[in-house]
mmCIF file of C-alpha atoms and ligand atoms in Angstrom:
data_model
loop_
_atom_site.group_PDB
_atom_site.id
_atom_site.type_symbol
_atom_site.label_atom_id
_atom_site.label_comp_id
_atom_site.label_asym_id
_atom_site.label_seq_id
_atom_site.Cartn_x
_atom_site.Cartn_y
_atom_site.Cartn_z
ATOM 1 C CA MET A 1 44.948 -23.110 -0.034
ATOM 2 C CA GLY A 2 43.658 -23.534 3.414
ATOM 3 C CA THR A 3 44.845 -23.055 6.984
ATOM 4 C CA ALA A 4 47.071 -26.151 6.975
ATOM 5 C CA ASP A 5 48.896 -24.913 3.854
ATOM 6 C CA LEU A 6 49.313 -21.401 5.303
ATOM 7 C CA GLN A 7 50.783 -22.769 8.354
ATOM 8 C CA GLN A 8 53.113 -24.730 6.406
ATOM 9 C CA GLN A 9 54.247 -21.787 4.183
ATOM 10 C CA VAL A 10 54.961 -19.613 7.285
ATOM 11 C CA THR A 11 56.811 -22.510 9.042
ATOM 12 C CA GLU A 12 59.024 -22.941 6.099
ATOM 13 C CA ALA A 13 59.359 -19.292 5.645
ATOM 14 C CA LEU A 14 60.423 -18.805 9.230
ATOM 15 C CA GLY A 15 62.955 -21.586 9.134
ATOM 16 C CA GLN A 16 64.543 -19.991 6.025
ATOM 17 C CA ARG A 17 64.557 -16.281 7.217
ATOM 18 C CA PHE A 18 64.923 -16.546 10.929
ATOM 19 C CA PRO A 19 66.314 -19.954 11.831
ATOM 20 C CA GLY A 20 65.659 -21.033 15.378
ATOM 21 C CA VAL A 21 63.805 -23.445 17.460
ATOM 22 C CA SER A 22 60.540 -22.357 18.782
ATOM 23 C CA ALA A 23 57.680 -20.593 17.021
ATOM 24 C CA ARG A 24 54.116 -19.591 17.755
ATOM 25 C CA PHE A 25 51.376 -19.167 15.121
ATOM 26 C CA PHE A 26 48.707 -16.562 14.925
ATOM 27 C CA GLN A 27 45.910 -15.845 12.591
ATOM 28 C CA ALA A 28 43.073 -13.328 11.747
ATOM 29 C CA PRO A 29 40.261 -13.824 9.287
ATOM 30 C CA GLY A 30 38.988 -11.692 6.190
ATOM 31 C CA ARG A 31 35.298 -10.948 6.170
ATOM 32 C CA VAL A 32 32.292 -10.463 4.074
ATOM 33 C CA ASN A 33 29.270 -8.265 5.048
ATOM 34 C CA LEU A 34 25.958 -10.096 4.560
ATOM 35 C CA ILE A 35 23.963 -7.170 4.788
ATOM 36 C CA GLY A 36 24.090 -3.421 6.180
ATOM 37 C CA GLU A 37 26.114 -1.511 3.482
ATOM 38 C CA HIS A 38 27.081 2.287 3.895
ATOM 39 C CA THR A 39 25.539 2.077 7.314
ATOM 40 C CA ASP A 40 28.495 2.117 9.470
ATOM 41 C CA TYR A 41 29.367 5.774 9.212
ATOM 42 C CA ASN A 42 25.866 6.564 9.885
ATOM 43 C CA ASP A 43 25.982 4.955 13.373
ATOM 44 C CA GLY A 44 24.000 1.984 12.043
ATOM 45 C CA PHE A 45 23.961 -1.814 11.869
ATOM 46 C CA VAL A 46 26.137 -4.316 10.040
ATOM 47 C CA LEU A 47 26.111 -8.071 9.750
ATOM 48 C CA PRO A 48 29.360 -9.436 8.675
ATOM 49 C CA VAL A 49 30.844 -13.005 8.873
ATOM 50 C CA ALA A 50 34.556 -14.026 9.314
ATOM 51 C CA ILE A 51 35.605 -16.113 6.324
ATOM 52 C CA ASP A 52 37.954 -19.024 6.091
ATOM 53 C CA ARG A 53 40.746 -17.080 4.665
ATOM 54 C CA GLN A 54 43.372 -15.618 6.753
ATOM 55 C CA VAL A 55 46.528 -13.770 7.369
ATOM 56 C CA MET A 56 48.929 -15.770 9.499
ATOM 57 C CA LEU A 57 52.096 -14.933 11.477
ATOM 58 C CA ALA A 58 54.798 -17.378 12.699
ATOM 59 C CA ALA A 59 56.612 -15.379 15.395
ATOM 60 C CA ARG A 60 59.282 -15.731 18.071
ATOM 61 C CA VAL A 61 60.035 -13.268 20.653
ATOM 62 C CA ARG A 62 63.458 -11.434 20.766
ATOM 63 C CA THR A 63 65.367 -10.079 23.699
ATOM 64 C CA ASP A 64 65.849 -6.691 22.154
ATOM 65 C CA ALA A 65 63.369 -4.152 20.930
ATOM 66 C CA ARG A 66 63.926 -5.101 17.231
ATOM 67 C CA VAL A 67 60.974 -6.434 14.963
ATOM 68 C CA ARG A 68 62.346 -8.324 11.820
ATOM 69 C CA LEU A 69 59.636 -9.202 9.372
ATOM 70 C CA TRP A 70 59.441 -11.200 6.035
ATOM 71 C CA SER A 71 56.212 -11.151 3.875
ATOM 72 C CA VAL A 72 55.839 -14.284 1.965
ATOM 73 C CA ASN A 73 53.308 -12.732 -0.274
ATOM 74 C CA PHE A 74 55.349 -9.743 -1.159
ATOM 75 C CA ARG A 75 58.781 -11.770 -1.021
ATOM 76 C CA GLN A 76 60.347 -8.775 0.887
ATOM 77 C CA SER A 77 61.654 -8.163 4.416
ATOM 78 C CA SER A 78 61.251 -5.097 6.521
ATOM 79 C CA GLY A 79 62.539 -4.153 10.093
ATOM 80 C CA PHE A 80 62.436 -1.627 12.647
ATOM 81 C CA SER A 81 63.031 -0.726 16.302
ATOM 82 C CA LEU A 82 60.253 -0.451 18.696
ATOM 83 C CA GLU A 83 61.917 2.524 20.074
ATOM 84 C CA GLN A 84 61.164 4.571 17.099
ATOM 85 C CA ILE A 85 58.601 3.289 14.566
ATOM 86 C CA GLU A 86 58.356 5.084 11.142
ATOM 87 C CA PRO A 87 56.511 4.310 8.081
ATOM 88 C CA ASP A 88 58.424 2.184 5.404
ATOM 89 C CA SER A 89 57.400 3.470 1.912
ATOM 90 C CA ALA A 90 59.577 0.844 0.270
ATOM 91 C CA ALA A 91 57.511 -1.980 2.043
ATOM 92 C CA PRO A 92 53.891 -0.561 2.471
ATOM 93 C CA TRP A 93 52.619 -3.928 3.860
ATOM 94 C CA SER A 94 54.924 -3.555 6.996
ATOM 95 C CA ASN A 95 53.040 -0.199 7.757
ATOM 96 C CA TYR A 96 50.147 -2.382 9.068
ATOM 97 C CA VAL A 97 52.580 -4.044 11.449
ATOM 98 C CA ARG A 98 54.400 -0.914 12.266
ATOM 99 C CA GLY A 99 50.973 0.990 12.924
ATOM 100 C CA VAL A 100 49.613 -1.769 15.186
ATOM 101 C CA ALA A 101 52.864 -1.646 17.092
ATOM 102 C CA ALA A 102 52.976 2.130 17.327
ATOM 103 C CA VAL A 103 49.348 2.421 18.478
ATOM 104 C CA LEU A 104 49.877 -0.251 21.326
ATOM 105 C CA GLN A 105 52.891 1.577 22.458
ATOM 106 C CA GLN A 106 50.878 4.886 22.346
ATOM 107 C CA GLU A 107 48.455 3.235 24.716
ATOM 108 C CA GLY A 108 51.189 2.497 27.161
ATOM 109 C CA PHE A 109 51.608 -1.236 26.437
ATOM 110 C CA VAL A 110 55.278 -2.528 26.818
ATOM 111 C CA LEU A 111 56.230 -4.598 23.764
ATOM 112 C CA ARG A 112 58.869 -7.198 23.178
ATOM 113 C CA GLY A 113 60.636 -7.486 19.928
ATOM 114 C CA MET A 114 60.129 -10.299 17.672
ATOM 115 C CA ASP A 115 61.083 -12.041 14.183
ATOM 116 C CA ALA A 116 58.005 -12.896 12.326
ATOM 117 C CA VAL A 117 57.009 -14.044 8.838
ATOM 118 C CA ILE A 118 53.519 -13.157 7.453
ATOM 119 C CA ALA A 119 51.517 -15.126 4.791
ATOM 120 C CA GLY A 120 47.808 -14.611 3.839
ATOM 121 C CA ASN A 121 45.211 -16.051 1.492
ATOM 122 C CA VAL A 122 42.841 -13.235 1.825
ATOM 123 C CA PRO A 123 42.673 -11.845 -1.524
ATOM 124 C CA ILE A 124 44.379 -8.485 -1.442
ATOM 125 C CA GLY A 125 42.497 -5.429 -2.386
ATOM 126 C CA SER A 126 39.286 -7.269 -3.250
ATOM 127 C CA GLY A 127 37.134 -6.055 -0.304
ATOM 128 C CA LEU A 128 37.436 -9.028 1.815
ATOM 129 C CA SER A 129 39.641 -7.006 4.177
ATOM 130 C CA SER A 130 42.980 -8.334 4.184
ATOM 131 C CA SER A 131 44.135 -5.047 5.582
ATOM 132 C CA ALA A 132 42.188 -5.705 8.855
ATOM 133 C CA ALA A 133 43.364 -9.506 8.736
ATOM 134 C CA ILE A 134 46.888 -8.268 8.978
ATOM 135 C CA GLU A 135 46.269 -5.579 11.563
ATOM 136 C CA VAL A 136 44.360 -7.941 13.855
ATOM 137 C CA ALA A 137 46.850 -10.991 13.200
ATOM 138 C CA THR A 138 49.667 -8.629 14.240
ATOM 139 C CA ALA A 139 47.752 -7.240 17.143
ATOM 140 C CA VAL A 140 47.172 -10.669 18.704
ATOM 141 C CA THR A 141 50.553 -11.823 18.015
ATOM 142 C CA LEU A 142 52.087 -8.750 19.929
ATOM 143 C CA ARG A 143 49.554 -9.075 22.516
ATOM 144 C CA ASP A 144 50.432 -12.622 23.278
ATOM 145 C CA LEU A 145 54.096 -12.576 22.760
ATOM 146 C CA SER A 146 54.223 -9.632 25.203
ATOM 147 C CA SER A 147 51.592 -11.124 27.606
ATOM 148 C CA LEU A 148 49.337 -8.013 27.544
ATOM 149 C CA ASP A 149 45.883 -7.833 28.896
ATOM 150 C CA ILE A 150 43.621 -6.355 25.951
ATOM 151 C CA SER A 151 39.944 -7.288 25.307
ATOM 152 C CA PRO A 152 38.971 -8.089 21.751
ATOM 153 C CA VAL A 153 36.758 -5.032 21.331
ATOM 154 C CA ASP A 154 39.796 -2.700 22.345
ATOM 155 C CA LEU A 155 42.178 -4.721 19.979
ATOM 156 C CA ALA A 156 39.578 -3.998 17.057
ATOM 157 C CA LEU A 157 39.624 -0.222 18.193
ATOM 158 C CA LEU A 158 43.292 0.050 18.259
ATOM 159 C CA CYS A 159 43.732 -1.687 14.931
ATOM 160 C CA GLN A 160 41.208 0.656 13.427
ATOM 161 C CA ARG A 161 43.342 3.686 14.668
ATOM 162 C CA ALA A 162 46.377 2.052 13.262
ATOM 163 C CA GLU A 163 44.756 1.890 9.868
ATOM 164 C CA ASP A 164 43.301 5.378 10.216
ATOM 165 C CA GLU A 165 46.380 7.247 11.688
ATOM 166 C CA PHE A 166 49.318 5.301 10.609
ATOM 167 C CA VAL A 167 48.583 3.922 7.361
ATOM 168 C CA GLY A 168 46.217 6.899 6.459
ATOM 169 C CA MET A 169 43.176 5.037 5.433
ATOM 170 C CA LYS A 170 39.864 6.270 6.978
ATOM 171 C CA CYS A 171 37.633 3.165 7.787
ATOM 172 C CA GLY A 172 34.805 2.267 9.782
ATOM 173 C CA ILE A 173 35.113 -0.377 12.809
ATOM 174 C CA MET A 174 33.377 -3.336 11.116
ATOM 175 C CA ASP A 175 36.308 -5.173 9.540
ATOM 176 C CA GLN A 176 38.482 -5.111 12.632
ATOM 177 C CA PHE A 177 35.655 -5.889 14.931
ATOM 178 C CA ILE A 178 34.454 -8.975 12.964
ATOM 179 C CA ALA A 179 38.242 -10.194 12.781
ATOM 180 C CA ALA A 180 38.547 -9.944 16.455
ATOM 181 C CA LEU A 181 35.232 -11.211 17.443
ATOM 182 C CA GLY A 182 33.691 -13.410 14.757
ATOM 183 C CA GLN A 183 32.448 -16.854 15.800
ATOM 184 C CA ARG A 184 32.449 -20.084 13.768
ATOM 185 C CA GLY A 185 29.174 -20.826 12.138
ATOM 186 C CA HIS A 186 27.834 -17.318 13.066
ATOM 187 C CA ALA A 187 27.409 -13.906 11.721
ATOM 188 C CA LEU A 188 28.065 -10.889 14.025
ATOM 189 C CA TRP A 189 25.350 -8.284 14.435
ATOM 190 C CA ILE A 190 27.150 -5.052 15.287
ATOM 191 C CA ASP A 191 25.669 -1.703 16.414
ATOM 192 C CA CYS A 192 28.430 0.623 15.059
ATOM 193 C CA ARG A 193 27.344 3.295 17.517
ATOM 194 C CA SER A 194 27.296 1.434 20.879
ATOM 195 C CA LEU A 195 29.640 -1.148 19.669
ATOM 196 C CA GLU A 196 27.154 -3.797 21.252
ATOM 197 C CA TYR A 197 27.224 -7.132 19.193
ATOM 198 C CA GLU A 198 25.467 -10.465 19.105
ATOM 199 C CA ALA A 199 26.544 -13.578 17.453
ATOM 200 C CA VAL A 200 23.710 -14.816 15.175
ATOM 201 C CA PRO A 201 23.843 -18.640 14.104
ATOM 202 C CA LEU A 202 23.724 -19.162 10.308
ATOM 203 C CA PRO A 203 21.463 -21.962 9.232
ATOM 204 C CA SER A 204 22.985 -25.219 8.058
ATOM 205 C CA GLY A 205 22.143 -25.895 4.324
ATOM 206 C CA VAL A 206 22.944 -22.240 3.247
ATOM 207 C CA SER A 207 26.304 -21.161 1.922
ATOM 208 C CA VAL A 208 27.923 -17.828 1.622
ATOM 209 C CA VAL A 209 29.449 -17.396 -1.814
ATOM 210 C CA VAL A 210 31.566 -14.361 -2.734
ATOM 211 C CA CYS A 211 32.076 -13.493 -6.411
ATOM 212 C CA ASP A 212 34.944 -11.153 -7.135
ATOM 213 C CA THR A 213 33.964 -8.998 -10.445
ATOM 214 C CA MET A 214 37.833 -8.591 -10.813
ATOM 215 C CA LYS A 215 36.887 -4.762 -11.508
ATOM 216 C CA ARG A 216 38.927 -2.786 -8.978
ATOM 217 C CA ARG A 217 37.279 0.034 -7.233
ATOM 218 C CA GLY A 218 38.228 3.130 -9.143
ATOM 219 C CA LEU A 219 36.092 6.280 -8.069
ATOM 220 C CA VAL A 220 35.529 4.941 -4.680
ATOM 221 C CA ASP A 221 37.458 7.598 -2.598
ATOM 222 C CA SER A 222 35.797 10.695 -3.995
ATOM 223 C CA GLU A 223 32.327 9.106 -4.182
ATOM 224 C CA TYR A 224 32.575 7.565 -0.767
ATOM 225 C CA ASN A 225 33.351 11.119 0.605
ATOM 226 C CA ALA A 226 30.389 12.674 -1.309
ATOM 227 C CA ARG A 227 28.181 10.097 0.146
ATOM 228 C CA ARG A 228 29.109 10.704 3.562
ATOM 229 C CA ARG A 229 28.689 14.403 3.108
ATOM 230 C CA GLU A 230 25.208 13.853 1.653
ATOM 231 C CA CYS A 231 24.298 11.787 4.665
ATOM 232 C CA GLU A 232 25.593 14.433 7.100
ATOM 233 C CA GLN A 233 23.721 17.038 5.143
ATOM 234 C CA GLY A 234 20.390 14.864 5.474
ATOM 235 C CA VAL A 235 20.787 14.748 9.188
ATOM 236 C CA GLU A 236 21.330 18.308 9.489
ATOM 237 C CA LEU A 237 18.167 19.224 7.411
ATOM 238 C CA LEU A 238 15.984 16.530 9.150
ATOM 239 C CA ARG A 239 17.007 17.996 12.474
ATOM 240 C CA GLN A 240 14.559 20.929 11.936
ATOM 241 C CA CYS A 241 11.838 18.241 12.270
ATOM 242 C CA LEU A 242 13.815 15.603 14.443
ATOM 243 C CA PRO A 243 15.778 17.773 16.845
ATOM 244 C CA ASP A 244 17.250 14.578 18.593
ATOM 245 C CA ALA A 245 18.667 12.768 15.424
ATOM 246 C CA GLN A 246 22.223 12.614 15.667
ATOM 247 C CA ALA A 247 22.960 10.524 12.788
ATOM 248 C CA LEU A 248 20.591 8.677 10.099
ATOM 249 C CA ARG A 249 20.542 5.666 12.605
ATOM 250 C CA ASP A 250 17.988 7.845 14.447
ATOM 251 C CA VAL A 251 15.677 8.389 11.361
ATOM 252 C CA THR A 252 12.861 5.804 10.494
ATOM 253 C CA SER A 253 11.311 5.295 7.072
ATOM 254 C CA ALA A 254 8.083 6.522 8.714
ATOM 255 C CA ASP A 255 10.022 9.750 9.548
ATOM 256 C CA LEU A 256 11.373 10.086 6.058
ATOM 257 C CA ALA A 257 7.888 9.639 4.530
ATOM 258 C CA LYS A 258 6.464 12.454 6.777
ATOM 259 C CA TYR A 259 9.630 14.867 6.442
ATOM 260 C CA GLY A 260 11.401 13.777 3.485
ATOM 261 C CA ASP A 261 9.954 16.767 1.347
ATOM 262 C CA ILE A 262 12.419 19.180 2.967
ATOM 263 C CA LEU A 263 15.456 17.237 1.456
ATOM 264 C CA PRO A 264 16.981 17.935 -1.980
ATOM 265 C CA ALA A 265 16.144 15.029 -4.323
ATOM 266 C CA ILE A 266 19.611 13.410 -4.099
ATOM 267 C CA VAL A 267 19.919 13.645 -0.463
ATOM 268 C CA HIS A 268 16.526 12.087 -0.004
ATOM 269 C CA LYS A 269 17.658 9.192 -2.083
ATOM 270 C CA ARG A 270 20.752 8.669 -0.071
ATOM 271 C CA CYS A 271 18.801 9.010 3.043
ATOM 272 C CA ALA A 272 16.241 6.413 1.712
ATOM 273 C CA HIS A 273 18.906 3.906 1.324
ATOM 274 C CA VAL A 274 20.559 4.172 4.709
ATOM 275 C CA VAL A 275 17.402 4.191 6.521
ATOM 276 C CA SER A 276 15.807 1.253 4.799
ATOM 277 C CA GLU A 277 19.330 -0.631 4.934
ATOM 278 C CA ASN A 278 19.370 -0.297 8.749
ATOM 279 C CA GLU A 279 15.701 -1.593 8.862
ATOM 280 C CA ARG A 280 16.893 -4.389 6.595
ATOM 281 C CA VAL A 281 19.490 -5.502 8.992
ATOM 282 C CA LEU A 282 17.008 -5.731 11.851
ATOM 283 C CA SER A 283 14.687 -7.689 9.626
ATOM 284 C CA ALA A 284 17.541 -9.994 8.375
ATOM 285 C CA VAL A 285 18.611 -10.801 12.065
ATOM 286 C CA ALA A 286 15.048 -11.602 12.835
ATOM 287 C CA ALA A 287 14.632 -13.689 9.577
ATOM 288 C CA LEU A 288 17.813 -15.772 10.772
ATOM 289 C CA ARG A 289 16.558 -16.193 14.125
ATOM 290 C CA ALA A 290 13.369 -17.538 12.850
ATOM 291 C CA GLY A 291 15.026 -19.807 10.281
ATOM 292 C CA GLU A 292 13.592 -17.803 7.374
ATOM 293 C CA VAL A 293 16.168 -18.434 4.883
ATOM 294 C CA GLU A 294 14.285 -17.293 1.768
ATOM 295 C CA GLU A 295 13.275 -13.982 3.605
ATOM 296 C CA PHE A 296 16.916 -13.475 4.255
ATOM 297 C CA GLY A 297 17.734 -13.674 0.463
ATOM 298 C CA ARG A 298 14.988 -11.374 -0.284
ATOM 299 C CA LEU A 299 16.324 -8.651 1.962
ATOM 300 C CA MET A 300 19.669 -9.028 0.382
ATOM 301 C CA ASP A 301 18.128 -8.486 -3.047
ATOM 302 C CA LEU A 302 16.399 -5.393 -1.842
ATOM 303 C CA SER A 303 19.817 -4.150 -0.355
ATOM 304 C CA HIS A 304 21.285 -4.399 -3.780
ATOM 305 C CA ALA A 305 18.311 -2.556 -5.501
ATOM 306 C CA SER A 306 18.580 0.164 -2.996
ATOM 307 C CA LEU A 307 22.400 0.563 -3.331
ATOM 308 C CA ARG A 308 21.972 0.482 -6.990
ATOM 309 C CA ASP A 309 19.068 2.802 -7.403
ATOM 310 C CA ASP A 310 19.070 5.105 -4.341
ATOM 311 C CA TYR A 311 22.530 5.053 -3.102
ATOM 312 C CA GLU A 312 24.061 4.702 -6.638
ATOM 313 C CA VAL A 313 27.279 2.950 -5.817
ATOM 314 C CA SER A 314 27.002 -0.234 -7.943
ATOM 315 C CA CYS A 315 28.302 -0.487 -11.463
ATOM 316 C CA ALA A 316 27.881 -2.632 -14.427
ATOM 317 C CA ALA A 317 30.334 -5.359 -13.458
ATOM 318 C CA LEU A 318 28.469 -5.833 -9.902
ATOM 319 C CA ASP A 319 24.975 -5.583 -11.590
ATOM 320 C CA THR A 320 26.039 -8.176 -14.133
ATOM 321 C CA MET A 321 27.339 -10.478 -11.314
ATOM 322 C CA VAL A 322 23.955 -10.227 -9.418
ATOM 323 C CA ASP A 323 21.899 -10.755 -12.554
ATOM 324 C CA LEU A 324 23.692 -13.861 -13.162
ATOM 325 C CA ALA A 325 23.442 -15.128 -9.665
ATOM 326 C CA HIS A 326 19.516 -14.636 -9.907
ATOM 327 C CA LYS A 327 19.458 -17.418 -12.585
ATOM 328 C CA ALA A 328 21.859 -19.807 -11.189
ATOM 329 C CA PRO A 329 21.095 -22.938 -9.269
ATOM 330 C CA GLY A 330 20.501 -22.702 -5.576
ATOM 331 C CA PHE A 331 20.065 -18.960 -5.571
ATOM 332 C CA LEU A 332 18.481 -17.396 -2.653
ATOM 333 C CA GLY A 333 19.751 -13.791 -2.584
ATOM 334 C CA ALA A 334 22.677 -11.570 -3.765
ATOM 335 C CA ARG A 335 24.012 -8.112 -3.340
ATOM 336 C CA MET A 336 27.092 -6.032 -3.962
ATOM 337 C CA THR A 337 29.278 -5.782 -0.748
ATOM 338 C CA GLY A 338 31.902 -3.384 0.117
ATOM 339 C CA ALA A 339 32.060 0.317 -0.789
ATOM 340 C CA GLY A 340 30.934 -0.303 -4.467
ATOM 341 C CA PHE A 341 32.038 0.599 -8.025
ATOM 342 C CA GLY A 342 33.644 -2.821 -8.168
ATOM 343 C CA GLY A 343 34.810 -5.556 -5.924
ATOM 344 C CA CYS A 344 32.801 -8.471 -4.733
ATOM 345 C CA THR A 345 29.023 -9.709 -4.635
ATOM 346 C CA VAL A 346 27.892 -11.748 -1.647
ATOM 347 C CA ASN A 347 25.521 -14.407 -2.299
ATOM 348 C CA TRP A 348 23.182 -16.613 -0.298
ATOM 349 C CA VAL A 349 22.925 -20.097 -1.857
ATOM 350 C CA ASP A 350 21.590 -23.460 -1.191
ATOM 351 C CA SER A 351 24.596 -25.415 0.040
ATOM 352 C CA GLU A 352 23.706 -28.348 -2.188
ATOM 353 C CA ALA A 353 23.940 -26.324 -5.277
ATOM 354 C CA ALA A 354 26.649 -24.101 -4.167
ATOM 355 C CA VAL A 355 29.333 -25.588 -6.265
ATOM 356 C CA GLU A 356 27.135 -25.601 -9.319
ATOM 357 C CA PHE A 357 26.203 -22.060 -8.689
ATOM 358 C CA ALA A 358 29.809 -21.171 -8.416
ATOM 359 C CA GLN A 359 30.503 -22.844 -11.919
ATOM 360 C CA GLN A 360 27.599 -21.263 -13.728
ATOM 361 C CA VAL A 361 28.336 -17.942 -12.617
ATOM 362 C CA VAL A 362 31.965 -18.002 -13.421
ATOM 363 C CA ARG A 363 31.279 -19.338 -16.880
ATOM 364 C CA GLN A 364 28.634 -17.003 -17.641
ATOM 365 C CA TYR A 365 30.352 -13.985 -16.231
ATOM 366 C CA ALA A 366 33.515 -14.965 -18.338
ATOM 367 C CA GLU A 367 31.219 -15.137 -21.541
ATOM 368 C CA LYS A 368 29.581 -12.132 -20.985
ATOM 369 C CA THR A 369 32.611 -9.623 -19.941
ATOM 370 C CA GLY A 370 35.692 -11.423 -21.094
ATOM 371 C CA VAL A 371 36.924 -11.603 -17.399
ATOM 372 C CA THR A 372 37.126 -14.741 -15.416
ATOM 373 C CA PRO A 373 35.972 -13.995 -11.868
ATOM 374 C CA GLU A 374 37.276 -15.468 -8.700
ATOM 375 C CA VAL A 375 34.540 -17.165 -6.561
ATOM 376 C CA TYR A 376 34.875 -18.300 -2.876
ATOM 377 C CA ILE A 377 32.511 -20.663 -1.157
ATOM 378 C CA CYS A 378 32.945 -19.409 2.444
ATOM 379 C CA ALA A 379 32.728 -20.905 5.741
ATOM 380 C CA ALA A 380 31.744 -18.733 8.696
ATOM 381 C CA SER A 381 34.984 -18.837 10.863
ATOM 382 C CA ALA A 382 36.420 -17.959 14.184
ATOM 383 C CA ALA A 383 38.053 -14.884 15.307
ATOM 384 C CA ALA A 384 41.725 -14.047 15.325
ATOM 385 C CA GLY A 385 43.926 -15.976 17.851
ATOM 386 C CA GLU A 386 46.738 -18.263 18.389
ATOM 387 C CA LEU A 387 46.553 -21.650 16.413
HETATM 388 P P1 LIG B 401 41.430 -5.056 1.332
HETATM 389 O O1 LIG B 401 41.578 -4.699 2.675
HETATM 390 O O2 LIG B 401 40.186 -4.813 0.737
HETATM 391 O O3 LIG B 401 42.094 -6.500 0.939
HETATM 392 P P2 LIG B 401 43.364 -2.981 1.397
HETATM 393 O O4 LIG B 401 43.969 -2.055 0.135
HETATM 394 O O5 LIG B 401 42.766 -2.172 2.348
HETATM 395 O O6 LIG B 401 42.609 -3.841 0.614
HETATM 396 O O7 LIG B 401 44.568 -3.471 1.988
HETATM 397 C C1 LIG B 401 45.508 -4.363 1.283
HETATM 398 C C2 LIG B 401 46.904 -4.060 1.865
HETATM 399 O O8 LIG B 401 46.975 -4.845 3.010
HETATM 400 C C3 LIG B 401 48.074 -4.807 0.968
HETATM 401 O O9 LIG B 401 48.493 -3.911 -0.072
HETATM 402 C C4 LIG B 401 49.170 -4.926 1.986
HETATM 403 O O10 LIG B 401 49.799 -3.745 2.330
HETATM 404 C C5 LIG B 401 48.295 -5.254 3.333
HETATM 405 N N1 LIG B 401 48.134 -6.971 3.212
HETATM 406 C C6 LIG B 401 47.196 -7.631 3.091
HETATM 407 N N2 LIG B 401 47.397 -8.928 3.168
HETATM 408 C C7 LIG B 401 48.676 -9.163 3.422
HETATM 409 C C8 LIG B 401 49.757 -10.109 3.503
HETATM 410 N N3 LIG B 401 49.127 -11.315 3.330
HETATM 411 N N4 LIG B 401 50.870 -9.887 3.679
HETATM 412 C C9 LIG B 401 51.451 -8.575 3.688
HETATM 413 N N5 LIG B 401 50.577 -7.522 3.611
HETATM 414 C C10 LIG B 401 49.187 -7.889 3.471
HETATM 415 MG MG1 LIG B 402 41.053 -2.844 3.629
#
């Protein structure tokens, strides 16, 4: 189902739920991170692409302060007044919309009410960030319907705050940032400390293929928090030798070779991943700029090994998916993406063989595990905006 189908879905739903004449259409994309995993909360670098899967809103302004919503995916309505925005535990999907509206108002923006229907084809809960897509799609809708002047970077920051404070999910800035600032045909190199960014063109002839293990992230919250603590502990100890280090971003692999002995073994491994991963992102950007497609794939392979062996956030399903990719036609590189313990792999594949690659991986993964995976051949897509 592509953009045109989504637009048809929301058009029909708007006509049924909220009959009327005019409508405006807004979308925001999901994303996949090519390299730079578990670096965001260490003030490091990431390199995501916006993908050709989106959350879309068809919306119409109201003259009062009401917001009426219909979710096509959840087949459910939810409504609220802009004068008092509370979470709706009976329609949790609406909390992303409520949260964005609440945060915009906290910032002093004056919002108009609206009738809106929402539909998406970003798979939900697979790690392709359908949550950032619905937040950013909502934010551009409210911005444009109320004629607000907000930069894309601020929009991303407000959406992150909505997810953190209103929905109650702590998250980095990457997902909202790429949804608000991605560019067609490009990856976005983001410095998670300064929020500086650069669009890096992707070479023609290579496809980004996402393979969903269908294993849902179980352990992820407690393990994620444990990794964050281990990273903080690493920086704190390393500051004895590197007094200026604020985060692992400020530590190089040469530093770690020199001073790493002061770290407990586990903390050393965690730091080794983050420090080397940041360096791999820089190398990967250089490889893209130089047209070194194979080198880029090799860096993805190294990233996976580091996440598996040093950061220990992979799992059998992810490792199986990566192993099968290595033997599939057109393979150039593969790694787990997202927090780990399930979810998706991201693969760098010769475009001419991408369909064959996908078919073989699906067949072999199903044979091996009894689970049929979803596979998406992705196109690097544009940021959120009005259609
Ligand atoms: P991910 O971001 O990895 O897809 P999350 O658990 O962070 O998974 O976010 C998924 C939630 O976002 C859904 O449970 C739902 O509440 C909301 N959401 C995502 N897509 C849609 C959609 N198309 N319509 C309504 N709500 C959506
Ligand atoms: Mg999410």
